[in-house]
PDB file of C-alpha atoms in Angstrom:
ATOM      1  CA  UNK T   1      81.074  77.567 -93.280  1.00 54.00           C
ATOM      2  CA  UNK T   2      81.957  80.224 -95.884  1.00 63.00           C
ATOM      3  CA  UNK T   3      79.981  80.206 -98.801  1.00 71.00           C
ATOM      4  CA  UNK T   4      82.172  79.570-102.589  1.00 82.00           C
ATOM      5  CA  UNK T   5      84.024  82.356-103.902  1.00 91.00           C
ATOM      6  CA  UNK T   6      83.646  83.116-107.189  1.00 93.00           C
ATOM      7  CA  UNK T   7      87.137  83.923-108.050  1.00 96.00           C
ATOM      8  CA  UNK T   8      86.131  84.206-112.023  1.00 94.00           C
ATOM      9  CA  UNK T   9      85.542  88.140-111.133  1.00 95.00           C
ATOM     10  CA  UNK T  10      89.312  88.592-111.132  1.00 96.00           C
ATOM     11  CA  UNK T  11      90.693  89.795-114.539  1.00 95.00           C
ATOM     12  CA  UNK T  12      94.025  90.283-114.022  1.00 95.00           C
ATOM     13  CA  UNK T  13      94.856  87.195-111.823  1.00 96.00           C
ATOM     14  CA  UNK T  14      94.763  83.962-112.842  1.00 96.00           C
ATOM     15  CA  UNK T  15      93.374  82.137-110.231  1.00 97.00           C
ATOM     16  CA  UNK T  16      93.215  77.385-109.983  1.00 97.00           C
ATOM     17  CA  UNK T  17      93.961  75.016-107.320  1.00 97.00           C
ATOM     18  CA  UNK T  18      96.068  72.701-106.554  1.00 97.00           C
ATOM     19  CA  UNK T  19      97.854  70.903-103.245  1.00 97.00           C
ATOM     20  CA  UNK T  20      96.341  68.364-100.692  1.00 97.00           C
ATOM     21  CA  UNK T  21      92.981  67.256-101.114  1.00 97.00           C
ATOM     22  CA  UNK T  22      90.785  68.497 -98.020  1.00 93.00           C
ATOM     23  CA  UNK T  23      87.189  67.151 -98.233  1.00 92.00           C
ATOM     24  CA  UNK T  24      87.874  66.831-101.846  1.00 95.00           C
ATOM     25  CA  UNK T  25      88.591  70.239-102.039  1.00 95.00           C
ATOM     26  CA  UNK T  26      92.300  70.982-103.006  1.00 97.00           C
ATOM     27  CA  UNK T  27      93.455  73.294-100.520  1.00 98.00           C
ATOM     28  CA  UNK T  28      96.404  75.585-102.542  1.00 98.00           C
ATOM     29  CA  UNK T  29      95.635  78.933-104.491  1.00 98.00           C
ATOM     30  CA  UNK T  30      97.208  79.105-107.117  1.00 98.00           C
ATOM     31  CA  UNK T  31      97.644  83.403-107.920  1.00 98.00           C
ATOM     32  CA  UNK T  32      99.303  83.869-110.760  1.00 97.00           C
ATOM     33  CA  UNK T  33      99.832  87.976-111.933  1.00 96.00           C
ATOM     34  CA  UNK T  34      99.053  87.762-115.788  1.00 95.00           C
ATOM     35  CA  UNK T  35     101.110  89.586-117.749  1.00 93.00           C
ATOM     36  CA  UNK T  36      97.668  90.182-120.747  1.00 89.00           C
ATOM     37  CA  UNK T  37      95.547  90.879-118.126  1.00 76.00           C
ATOM     38  CA  UNK T  38      93.746  94.485-118.535  1.00 75.00           C
ATOM     39  CA  UNK T  39      96.194  97.136-118.357  1.00 65.00           C
ATOM     40  CA  UNK T  40      99.065  94.243-118.824  1.00 69.00           C
ATOM     41  CA  UNK T  41     101.673  95.324-121.092  1.00 75.00           C
ATOM     42  CA  UNK T  42     102.422  91.205-122.416  1.00 82.00           C
ATOM     43  CA  UNK T  43     105.921  90.927-120.829  1.00 90.00           C
ATOM     44  CA  UNK T  44     105.174  91.846-117.044  1.00 91.00           C
ATOM     45  CA  UNK T  45     102.175  92.300-115.008  1.00 92.00           C
ATOM     46  CA  UNK T  46     101.135  95.445-114.117  1.00 89.00           C
ATOM     47  CA  UNK T  47      99.069  96.954-112.332  1.00 85.00           C
ATOM     48  CA  UNK T  48      96.855  99.251-113.475  1.00 89.00           C
ATOM     49  CA  UNK T  49      93.384 100.847-112.029  1.00 91.00           C
ATOM     50  CA  UNK T  50      91.980  96.634-112.256  1.00 92.00           C
ATOM     51  CA  UNK T  51      95.472  95.520-111.343  1.00 92.00           C
ATOM     52  CA  UNK T  52      95.941  97.420-108.746  1.00 93.00           C
ATOM     53  CA  UNK T  53      92.029  96.873-106.712  1.00 95.00           C
ATOM     54  CA  UNK T  54      92.814  92.962-107.534  1.00 96.00           C
ATOM     55  CA  UNK T  55      95.207  92.878-106.168  1.00 96.00           C
ATOM     56  CA  UNK T  56      94.480  94.522-102.457  1.00 97.00           C
ATOM     57  CA  UNK T  57      90.957  92.542-102.640  1.00 97.00           C
ATOM     58  CA  UNK T  58      91.975  89.460-103.077  1.00 98.00           C
ATOM     59  CA  UNK T  59      93.475  88.635-100.208  1.00 98.00           C
ATOM     60  CA  UNK T  60      90.038  89.254 -98.199  1.00 97.00           C
ATOM     61  CA  UNK T  61      88.699  86.362-100.426  1.00 97.00           C
ATOM     62  CA  UNK T  62      91.243  84.585 -99.292  1.00 98.00           C
ATOM     63  CA  UNK T  63      90.063  84.602 -95.752  1.00 97.00           C
ATOM     64  CA  UNK T  64      86.754  84.031 -96.365  1.00 96.00           C
ATOM     65  CA  UNK T  65      87.658  80.855 -98.438  1.00 96.00           C
ATOM     66  CA  UNK T  66      87.523  77.988 -95.923  1.00 95.00           C
ATOM     67  CA  UNK T  67      88.768  75.576 -98.519  1.00 95.00           C
ATOM     68  CA  UNK T  68      92.015  77.227 -98.598  1.00 97.00           C
ATOM     69  CA  UNK T  69      94.722  75.723 -96.266  1.00 98.00           C
ATOM     70  CA  UNK T  70      97.427  78.057 -98.196  1.00 98.00           C
ATOM     71  CA  UNK T  71      98.260  80.568-101.397  1.00 98.00           C
ATOM     72  CA  UNK T  72     101.045  81.011-104.210  1.00 98.00           C
ATOM     73  CA  UNK T  73     101.868  84.144-105.925  1.00 98.00           C
ATOM     74  CA  UNK T  74     103.331  84.081-108.657  1.00 98.00           C
ATOM     75  CA  UNK T  75     103.718  86.613-111.903  1.00 96.00           C
ATOM     76  CA  UNK T  76     103.927  85.627-114.962  1.00 94.00           C
ATOM     77  CA  UNK T  77     105.884  86.460-118.332  1.00 92.00           C
ATOM     78  CA  UNK T  78     109.151  88.188-117.866  1.00 94.00           C
ATOM     79  CA  UNK T  79     108.730  88.327-114.153  1.00 96.00           C
ATOM     80  CA  UNK T  80     107.406  88.671-110.772  1.00 97.00           C
ATOM     81  CA  UNK T  81     105.705  92.596-111.403  1.00 95.00           C
ATOM     82  CA  UNK T  82     106.394  95.326-113.360  1.00 90.00           C
ATOM     83  CA  UNK T  83     105.286  97.736-111.226  1.00 80.00           C
ATOM     84  CA  UNK T  84     102.146 100.643-111.166  1.00 75.00           C
ATOM     85  CA  UNK T  85     101.000 101.502-115.024  1.00 83.00           C
ATOM     86  CA  UNK T  86     101.939 104.658-116.349  1.00 84.00           C
ATOM     87  CA  UNK T  87      98.868 105.376-117.384  1.00 87.00           C
ATOM     88  CA  UNK T  88      98.047 104.177-113.305  1.00 90.00           C
ATOM     89  CA  UNK T  89     100.941 106.871-111.933  1.00 90.00           C
ATOM     90  CA  UNK T  90      99.262 109.970-114.365  1.00 90.00           C
ATOM     91  CA  UNK T  91      96.270 109.726-113.022  1.00 92.00           C
ATOM     92  CA  UNK T  92      96.577 109.710-109.987  1.00 93.00           C
ATOM     93  CA  UNK T  93      99.134 113.148-110.340  1.00 92.00           C
ATOM     94  CA  UNK T  94      96.347 114.911-111.739  1.00 93.00           C
ATOM     95  CA  UNK T  95      92.892 113.880-110.167  1.00 94.00           C
ATOM     96  CA  UNK T  96      91.854 113.696-106.116  1.00 95.00           C
ATOM     97  CA  UNK T  97      89.215 111.105-106.560  1.00 96.00           C
ATOM     98  CA  UNK T  98      91.735 109.049-108.216  1.00 95.00           C
ATOM     99  CA  UNK T  99      94.311 109.817-105.958  1.00 96.00           C
ATOM    100  CA  UNK T 100      92.587 109.096-102.492  1.00 96.00           C
ATOM    101  CA  UNK T 101      90.948 106.006-104.078  1.00 96.00           C
ATOM    102  CA  UNK T 102      94.292 103.778-104.512  1.00 95.00           C
ATOM    103  CA  UNK T 103      95.740 105.503-101.047  1.00 96.00           C
ATOM    104  CA  UNK T 104      93.194 103.522 -99.902  1.00 97.00           C
ATOM    105  CA  UNK T 105      93.846 100.087-102.057  1.00 96.00           C
ATOM    106  CA  UNK T 106      97.535 100.703-101.323  1.00 96.00           C
ATOM    107  CA  UNK T 107      96.500 100.606 -97.359  1.00 97.00           C
ATOM    108  CA  UNK T 108      94.422  97.051 -97.930  1.00 97.00           C
ATOM    109  CA  UNK T 109      96.693  96.068 -99.385  1.00 97.00           C
ATOM    110  CA  UNK T 110      99.222  95.145 -97.187  1.00 98.00           C
ATOM    111  CA  UNK T 111      97.002  94.947 -94.215  1.00 98.00           C
ATOM    112  CA  UNK T 112      94.864  92.666 -95.916  1.00 98.00           C
ATOM    113  CA  UNK T 113      98.064  90.518 -96.643  1.00 98.00           C
ATOM    114  CA  UNK T 114      99.151  90.864 -92.795  1.00 98.00           C
ATOM    115  CA  UNK T 115      95.441  90.127 -91.573  1.00 98.00           C
ATOM    116  CA  UNK T 116      95.080  86.849 -94.576  1.00 98.00           C
ATOM    117  CA  UNK T 117      94.771  84.129 -91.327  1.00 97.00           C
ATOM    118  CA  UNK T 118      95.752  81.662 -94.901  1.00 98.00           C
ATOM    119  CA  UNK T 119      99.926  81.231 -95.192  1.00 98.00           C
ATOM    120  CA  UNK T 120     101.006  83.089 -98.373  1.00 98.00           C
ATOM    121  CA  UNK T 121     103.976  81.974-100.451  1.00 98.00           C
ATOM    122  CA  UNK T 122     105.597  83.683-103.240  1.00 98.00           C
ATOM    123  CA  UNK T 123     107.409  82.725-105.831  1.00 98.00           C
ATOM    124  CA  UNK T 124     109.948  85.520-107.156  1.00 98.00           C
ATOM    125  CA  UNK T 125     111.682  85.789-110.770  1.00 98.00           C
ATOM    126  CA  UNK T 126     113.438  88.562-113.100  1.00 97.00           C
ATOM    127  CA  UNK T 127     111.300  91.867-112.210  1.00 97.00           C
ATOM    128  CA  UNK T 128     109.890  92.535-109.272  1.00 97.00           C
ATOM    129  CA  UNK T 129     108.894  95.993-108.682  1.00 95.00           C
ATOM    130  CA  UNK T 130     105.325  97.981-107.146  1.00 91.00           C
ATOM    131  CA  UNK T 131     102.369  96.635-105.772  1.00 93.00           C
ATOM    132  CA  UNK T 132     103.025  92.744-107.096  1.00 95.00           C
ATOM    133  CA  UNK T 133     106.611  93.593-104.366  1.00 97.00           C
ATOM    134  CA  UNK T 134     104.457  94.726-101.742  1.00 97.00           C
ATOM    135  CA  UNK T 135     102.915  91.193-101.595  1.00 97.00           C
ATOM    136  CA  UNK T 136     105.915  89.263-102.784  1.00 98.00           C
ATOM    137  CA  UNK T 137     107.658  90.537 -99.635  1.00 98.00           C
ATOM    138  CA  UNK T 138     105.237  90.890 -96.872  1.00 98.00           C
ATOM    139  CA  UNK T 139     104.321  87.433 -97.474  1.00 98.00           C
ATOM    140  CA  UNK T 140     105.081  84.376 -95.131  1.00 98.00           C
ATOM    141  CA  UNK T 141     107.321  83.177 -96.765  1.00 98.00           C
ATOM    142  CA  UNK T 142     108.867  84.389 -99.647  1.00 98.00           C
ATOM    143  CA  UNK T 143     111.284  82.481-102.319  1.00 98.00           C
ATOM    144  CA  UNK T 144     113.135  84.322-104.491  1.00 98.00           C
ATOM    145  CA  UNK T 145     114.706  83.258-107.932  1.00 98.00           C
ATOM    146  CA  UNK T 146     118.682  83.456-108.459  1.00 97.00           C
ATOM    147  CA  UNK T 147     117.264  85.542-111.454  1.00 93.00           C
ATOM    148  CA  UNK T 148     114.929  88.003-109.751  1.00 98.00           C
ATOM    149  CA  UNK T 149     116.237  91.668-109.559  1.00 98.00           C
ATOM    150  CA  UNK T 150     114.125  93.290-106.501  1.00 98.00           C
ATOM    151  CA  UNK T 151     113.289  96.932-107.625  1.00 97.00           C
ATOM    152  CA  UNK T 152     111.684 100.360-104.619  1.00 96.00           C
ATOM    153  CA  UNK T 153     111.872 102.372-107.043  1.00 94.00           C
ATOM    154  CA  UNK T 154     109.269 104.971-105.609  1.00 95.00           C
ATOM    155  CA  UNK T 155     112.266 107.449-105.364  1.00 95.00           C
ATOM    156  CA  UNK T 156     113.369 107.301-108.565  1.00 94.00           C
ATOM    157  CA  UNK T 157     109.834 108.459-109.790  1.00 94.00           C
ATOM    158  CA  UNK T 158     109.910 111.295-107.336  1.00 95.00           C
ATOM    159  CA  UNK T 159     107.509 110.262-104.512  1.00 96.00           C
ATOM    160  CA  UNK T 160     108.785 108.754-101.039  1.00 96.00           C
ATOM    161  CA  UNK T 161     108.774 105.245-100.257  1.00 96.00           C
ATOM    162  CA  UNK T 162     105.682 103.936 -99.418  1.00 91.00           C
ATOM    163  CA  UNK T 163     103.593 101.072 -99.437  1.00 88.00           C
ATOM    164  CA  UNK T 164     105.720  98.305 -97.867  1.00 94.00           C
ATOM    165  CA  UNK T 165     109.022  99.446 -97.845  1.00 95.00           C
ATOM    166  CA  UNK T 166     108.667 101.717 -93.758  1.00 95.00           C
ATOM    167  CA  UNK T 167     106.436  98.344 -92.562  1.00 97.00           C
ATOM    168  CA  UNK T 168     108.676  95.972 -93.577  1.00 98.00           C
ATOM    169  CA  UNK T 169     112.196  96.779 -94.673  1.00 98.00           C
ATOM    170  CA  UNK T 170     113.559  97.552 -91.822  1.00 98.00           C
ATOM    171  CA  UNK T 171     112.362  94.574 -89.768  1.00 97.00           C
ATOM    172  CA  UNK T 172     114.248  91.695 -92.472  1.00 98.00           C
ATOM    173  CA  UNK T 173     116.919  93.233 -93.443  1.00 98.00           C
ATOM    174  CA  UNK T 174     118.044  96.106 -91.090  1.00 98.00           C
ATOM    175  CA  UNK T 175     117.319 100.347 -90.555  1.00 98.00           C
ATOM    176  CA  UNK T 176     120.772 100.713 -93.028  1.00 98.00           C
ATOM    177  CA  UNK T 177     120.328  98.308 -95.740  1.00 98.00           C
ATOM    178  CA  UNK T 178     116.854  99.042 -96.231  1.00 98.00           C
ATOM    179  CA  UNK T 179     117.942 103.335 -96.582  1.00 98.00           C
ATOM    180  CA  UNK T 180     121.223 101.971 -99.192  1.00 98.00           C
ATOM    181  CA  UNK T 181     118.365 100.706-101.811  1.00 98.00           C
ATOM    182  CA  UNK T 182     115.200 102.160-100.695  1.00 98.00           C
ATOM    183  CA  UNK T 183     116.730 106.206-100.800  1.00 97.00           C
ATOM    184  CA  UNK T 184     118.674 104.826-103.959  1.00 97.00           C
ATOM    185  CA  UNK T 185     116.850 102.300-105.737  1.00 96.00           C
ATOM    186  CA  UNK T 186     119.393  99.521-106.448  1.00 97.00           C
ATOM    187  CA  UNK T 187     117.978  96.333-107.678  1.00 97.00           C
ATOM    188  CA  UNK T 188     118.690  93.523-105.511  1.00 98.00           C
ATOM    189  CA  UNK T 189     119.624  90.829-106.557  1.00 98.00           C
ATOM    190  CA  UNK T 190     117.549  87.043-105.216  1.00 98.00           C
ATOM    191  CA  UNK T 191     120.836  85.796-104.219  1.00 98.00           C
ATOM    192  CA  UNK T 192     121.456  89.254-101.832  1.00 98.00           C
ATOM    193  CA  UNK T 193     118.344  89.856-101.218  1.00 98.00           C
ATOM    194  CA  UNK T 194     118.324  85.758 -99.297  1.00 98.00           C
ATOM    195  CA  UNK T 195     122.499  86.996 -97.438  1.00 98.00           C
ATOM    196  CA  UNK T 196     120.682  90.678 -96.315  1.00 98.00           C
ATOM    197  CA  UNK T 197     117.322  88.342 -94.730  1.00 98.00           C
ATOM    198  CA  UNK T 198     115.024  90.138 -97.175  1.00 98.00           C
ATOM    199  CA  UNK T 199     113.983  86.545 -99.118  1.00 98.00           C
ATOM    200  CA  UNK T 200     113.175  83.886 -97.176  1.00 98.00           C
ATOM    201  CA  UNK T 201     114.515  81.304 -99.802  1.00 98.00           C
ATOM    202  CA  UNK T 202     116.973  81.681-102.849  1.00 98.00           C
ATOM    203  CA  UNK T 203     116.676  78.896-105.084  1.00 98.00           C
ATOM    204  CA  UNK T 204     117.643  78.282-108.665  1.00 98.00           C
ATOM    205  CA  UNK T 205     115.367  79.785-111.782  1.00 97.00           C
ATOM    206  CA  UNK T 206     114.354  75.788-112.670  1.00 97.00           C
ATOM    207  CA  UNK T 207     113.590  75.341-109.141  1.00 98.00           C
ATOM    208  CA  UNK T 208     111.871  78.236-108.608  1.00 98.00           C
ATOM    209  CA  UNK T 209     108.052  76.738-108.468  1.00 98.00           C
ATOM    210  CA  UNK T 210     108.653  72.986-107.629  1.00 98.00           C
ATOM    211  CA  UNK T 211     110.028  74.496-103.891  1.00 98.00           C
ATOM    212  CA  UNK T 212     106.981  77.107-103.433  1.00 98.00           C
ATOM    213  CA  UNK T 213     104.033  74.529-104.282  1.00 98.00           C
ATOM    214  CA  UNK T 214     106.516  71.943-101.843  1.00 98.00           C
ATOM    215  CA  UNK T 215     106.626  74.319 -98.962  1.00 98.00           C
ATOM    216  CA  UNK T 216     102.864  75.499 -99.318  1.00 98.00           C
ATOM    217  CA  UNK T 217     101.823  72.031 -99.875  1.00 98.00           C
ATOM    218  CA  UNK T 218     103.513  71.387 -96.695  1.00 98.00           C
ATOM    219  CA  UNK T 219     101.370  74.607 -95.265  1.00 98.00           C
ATOM    220  CA  UNK T 220      98.264  72.943 -96.458  1.00 98.00           C
ATOM    221  CA  UNK T 221      99.394  70.119 -94.813  1.00 98.00           C
ATOM    222  CA  UNK T 222     100.415  71.116 -91.334  1.00 98.00           C
ATOM    223  CA  UNK T 223      98.154  72.128 -88.781  1.00 98.00           C
ATOM    224  CA  UNK T 224      96.290  74.592 -89.447  1.00 97.00           C
ATOM    225  CA  UNK T 225      95.419  76.305 -86.352  1.00 98.00           C
ATOM    226  CA  UNK T 226      99.032  75.915 -85.038  1.00 98.00           C
ATOM    227  CA  UNK T 227     100.077  77.535 -88.700  1.00 98.00           C
ATOM    228  CA  UNK T 228      97.549  80.161 -88.587  1.00 98.00           C
ATOM    229  CA  UNK T 229      98.374  80.901 -84.907  1.00 98.00           C
ATOM    230  CA  UNK T 230     101.415  81.547 -85.332  1.00 98.00           C
ATOM    231  CA  UNK T 231     101.599  84.210 -88.250  1.00 98.00           C
ATOM    232  CA  UNK T 232      98.681  86.436 -86.446  1.00 98.00           C
ATOM    233  CA  UNK T 233     101.351  86.445 -83.657  1.00 98.00           C
ATOM    234  CA  UNK T 234     104.820  87.091 -86.112  1.00 98.00           C
ATOM    235  CA  UNK T 235     102.761  89.441 -87.661  1.00 98.00           C
ATOM    236  CA  UNK T 236     102.251  91.839 -84.377  1.00 98.00           C
ATOM    237  CA  UNK T 237     105.811  93.424 -85.250  1.00 98.00           C
ATOM    238  CA  UNK T 238     104.412  93.957 -88.897  1.00 98.00           C
ATOM    239  CA  UNK T 239     101.182  95.980 -86.602  1.00 98.00           C
ATOM    240  CA  UNK T 240     103.680  97.386 -84.561  1.00 97.00           C
ATOM    241  CA  UNK T 241     104.929  99.378 -87.403  1.00 97.00           C
ATOM    242  CA  UNK T 242     101.330 100.076 -88.399  1.00 97.00           C
ATOM    243  CA  UNK T 243     102.059 104.000 -87.528  1.00 97.00           C
ATOM    244  CA  UNK T 244     105.242 104.796 -89.665  1.00 97.00           C
ATOM    245  CA  UNK T 245     103.875 103.142 -92.725  1.00 97.00           C
ATOM    246  CA  UNK T 246     100.458 104.967 -92.548  1.00 97.00           C
ATOM    247  CA  UNK T 247     103.174 107.929 -92.522  1.00 97.00           C
ATOM    248  CA  UNK T 248     105.223 106.930 -95.579  1.00 97.00           C
ATOM    249  CA  UNK T 249     102.363 106.367 -97.347  1.00 97.00           C
ATOM    250  CA  UNK T 250     100.649 109.335 -96.965  1.00 97.00           C
ATOM    251  CA  UNK T 251     103.413 110.978 -97.854  1.00 97.00           C
ATOM    252  CA  UNK T 252     104.223 108.841-100.915  1.00 96.00           C
ATOM    253  CA  UNK T 253     100.933 110.197-102.020  1.00 96.00           C
ATOM    254  CA  UNK T 254     101.333 113.502-101.274  1.00 96.00           C
ATOM    255  CA  UNK T 255     104.374 113.364-103.110  1.00 95.00           C
ATOM    256  CA  UNK T 256     102.034 112.096-106.726  1.00 94.00           C
ATOM    257  CA  UNK T 257     100.533 115.835-105.789  1.00 93.00           C
ATOM    258  CA  UNK T 258     103.519 117.646-106.161  1.00 93.00           C
ATOM    259  CA  UNK T 259     106.051 118.080-108.986  1.00 93.00           C
ATOM    260  CA  UNK T 260     108.830 116.190-109.020  1.00 95.00           C
ATOM    261  CA  UNK T 261     106.219 113.009-110.082  1.00 93.00           C
ATOM    262  CA  UNK T 262     106.068 114.912-113.620  1.00 92.00           C
ATOM    263  CA  UNK T 263     109.601 114.913-113.715  1.00 92.00           C
ATOM    264  CA  UNK T 264     109.560 111.022-112.552  1.00 93.00           C
ATOM    265  CA  UNK T 265     107.032 110.221-114.816  1.00 90.00           C
ATOM    266  CA  UNK T 266     108.268 111.856-118.172  1.00 92.00           C
ATOM    267  CA  UNK T 267     112.003 110.813-117.535  1.00 92.00           C
ATOM    268  CA  UNK T 268     110.168 106.994-116.972  1.00 89.00           C
ATOM    269  CA  UNK T 269     108.610 107.254-120.524  1.00 90.00           C
ATOM    270  CA  UNK T 270     111.509 108.930-122.091  1.00 93.00           C
ATOM    271  CA  UNK T 271     113.674 106.224-120.430  1.00 90.00           C
ATOM    272  CA  UNK T 272     116.178 108.672-119.313  1.00 93.00           C
ATOM    273  CA  UNK T 273     117.608 109.874-115.864  1.00 92.00           C
ATOM    274  CA  UNK T 274     115.448 111.885-113.997  1.00 93.00           C
ATOM    275  CA  UNK T 275     116.307 115.402-113.549  1.00 92.00           C
ATOM    276  CA  UNK T 276     115.074 116.246-109.773  1.00 92.00           C
ATOM    277  CA  UNK T 277     116.521 119.928-110.127  1.00 83.00           C
ATOM    278  CA  UNK T 278     119.983 119.360-110.660  1.00 80.00           C
ATOM    279  CA  UNK T 279     122.473 120.670-113.258  1.00 71.00           C
ATOM    280  CA  UNK T 280     123.885 118.715-116.498  1.00 58.00           C
TER     281      UNK T 280
END
């Protein structure tokens, strides 16, 4: 048996237990990304310096914890996730050490979700952007509320669509849709996300958490080995796309050292459209 995991070290994630009992312990880990955690804005969970690392690290602990049979990832406040904190983005653009560290965390986030042997269920409502969206779409069962607004905003910021984009979007919704949404940063509603295959299921907002818990409980109550080995086998499709992901992530982080990201950050701060060398 593994040693008990101290989940209290996570400050941007609120972690509780629920679900079917295994040896007297609830077997579903309920992971809520906090809107009011360090670096948060009180409205949406945002990935600042602490939050970005924690979201990449938590899946190692989930995998090590023998008492966990499934995990639910959800947001808080007005939505699932609000993307990267602009202060973190600014530090990445100006500090090589920060950029190198966050590149490693971004890589680990993707591979740690893929390699975590426990099934993960995501419950997405409202805006779903940035690092939270990475885990949300890579989850084994992704459930979106009708209110969900899924946006990959990398090119809007002035960097290549790295993170999870190249490894999973073409596989989920096809290359044509992936290019459309990733290049233009258009929002995908919960209903449209289900229609094109980007998420597993869409439900009414008031049913979201109940449905996510129901699915997680069913997974936790099933054959642990059969479910985990099925996940491992299916995720070989994602592992095959590893070189494409590694390239996209390298290009994204090269962009953080370029001039366009400065205009992207400025436009977000000033709440205006970016101007990337186009008149008018």
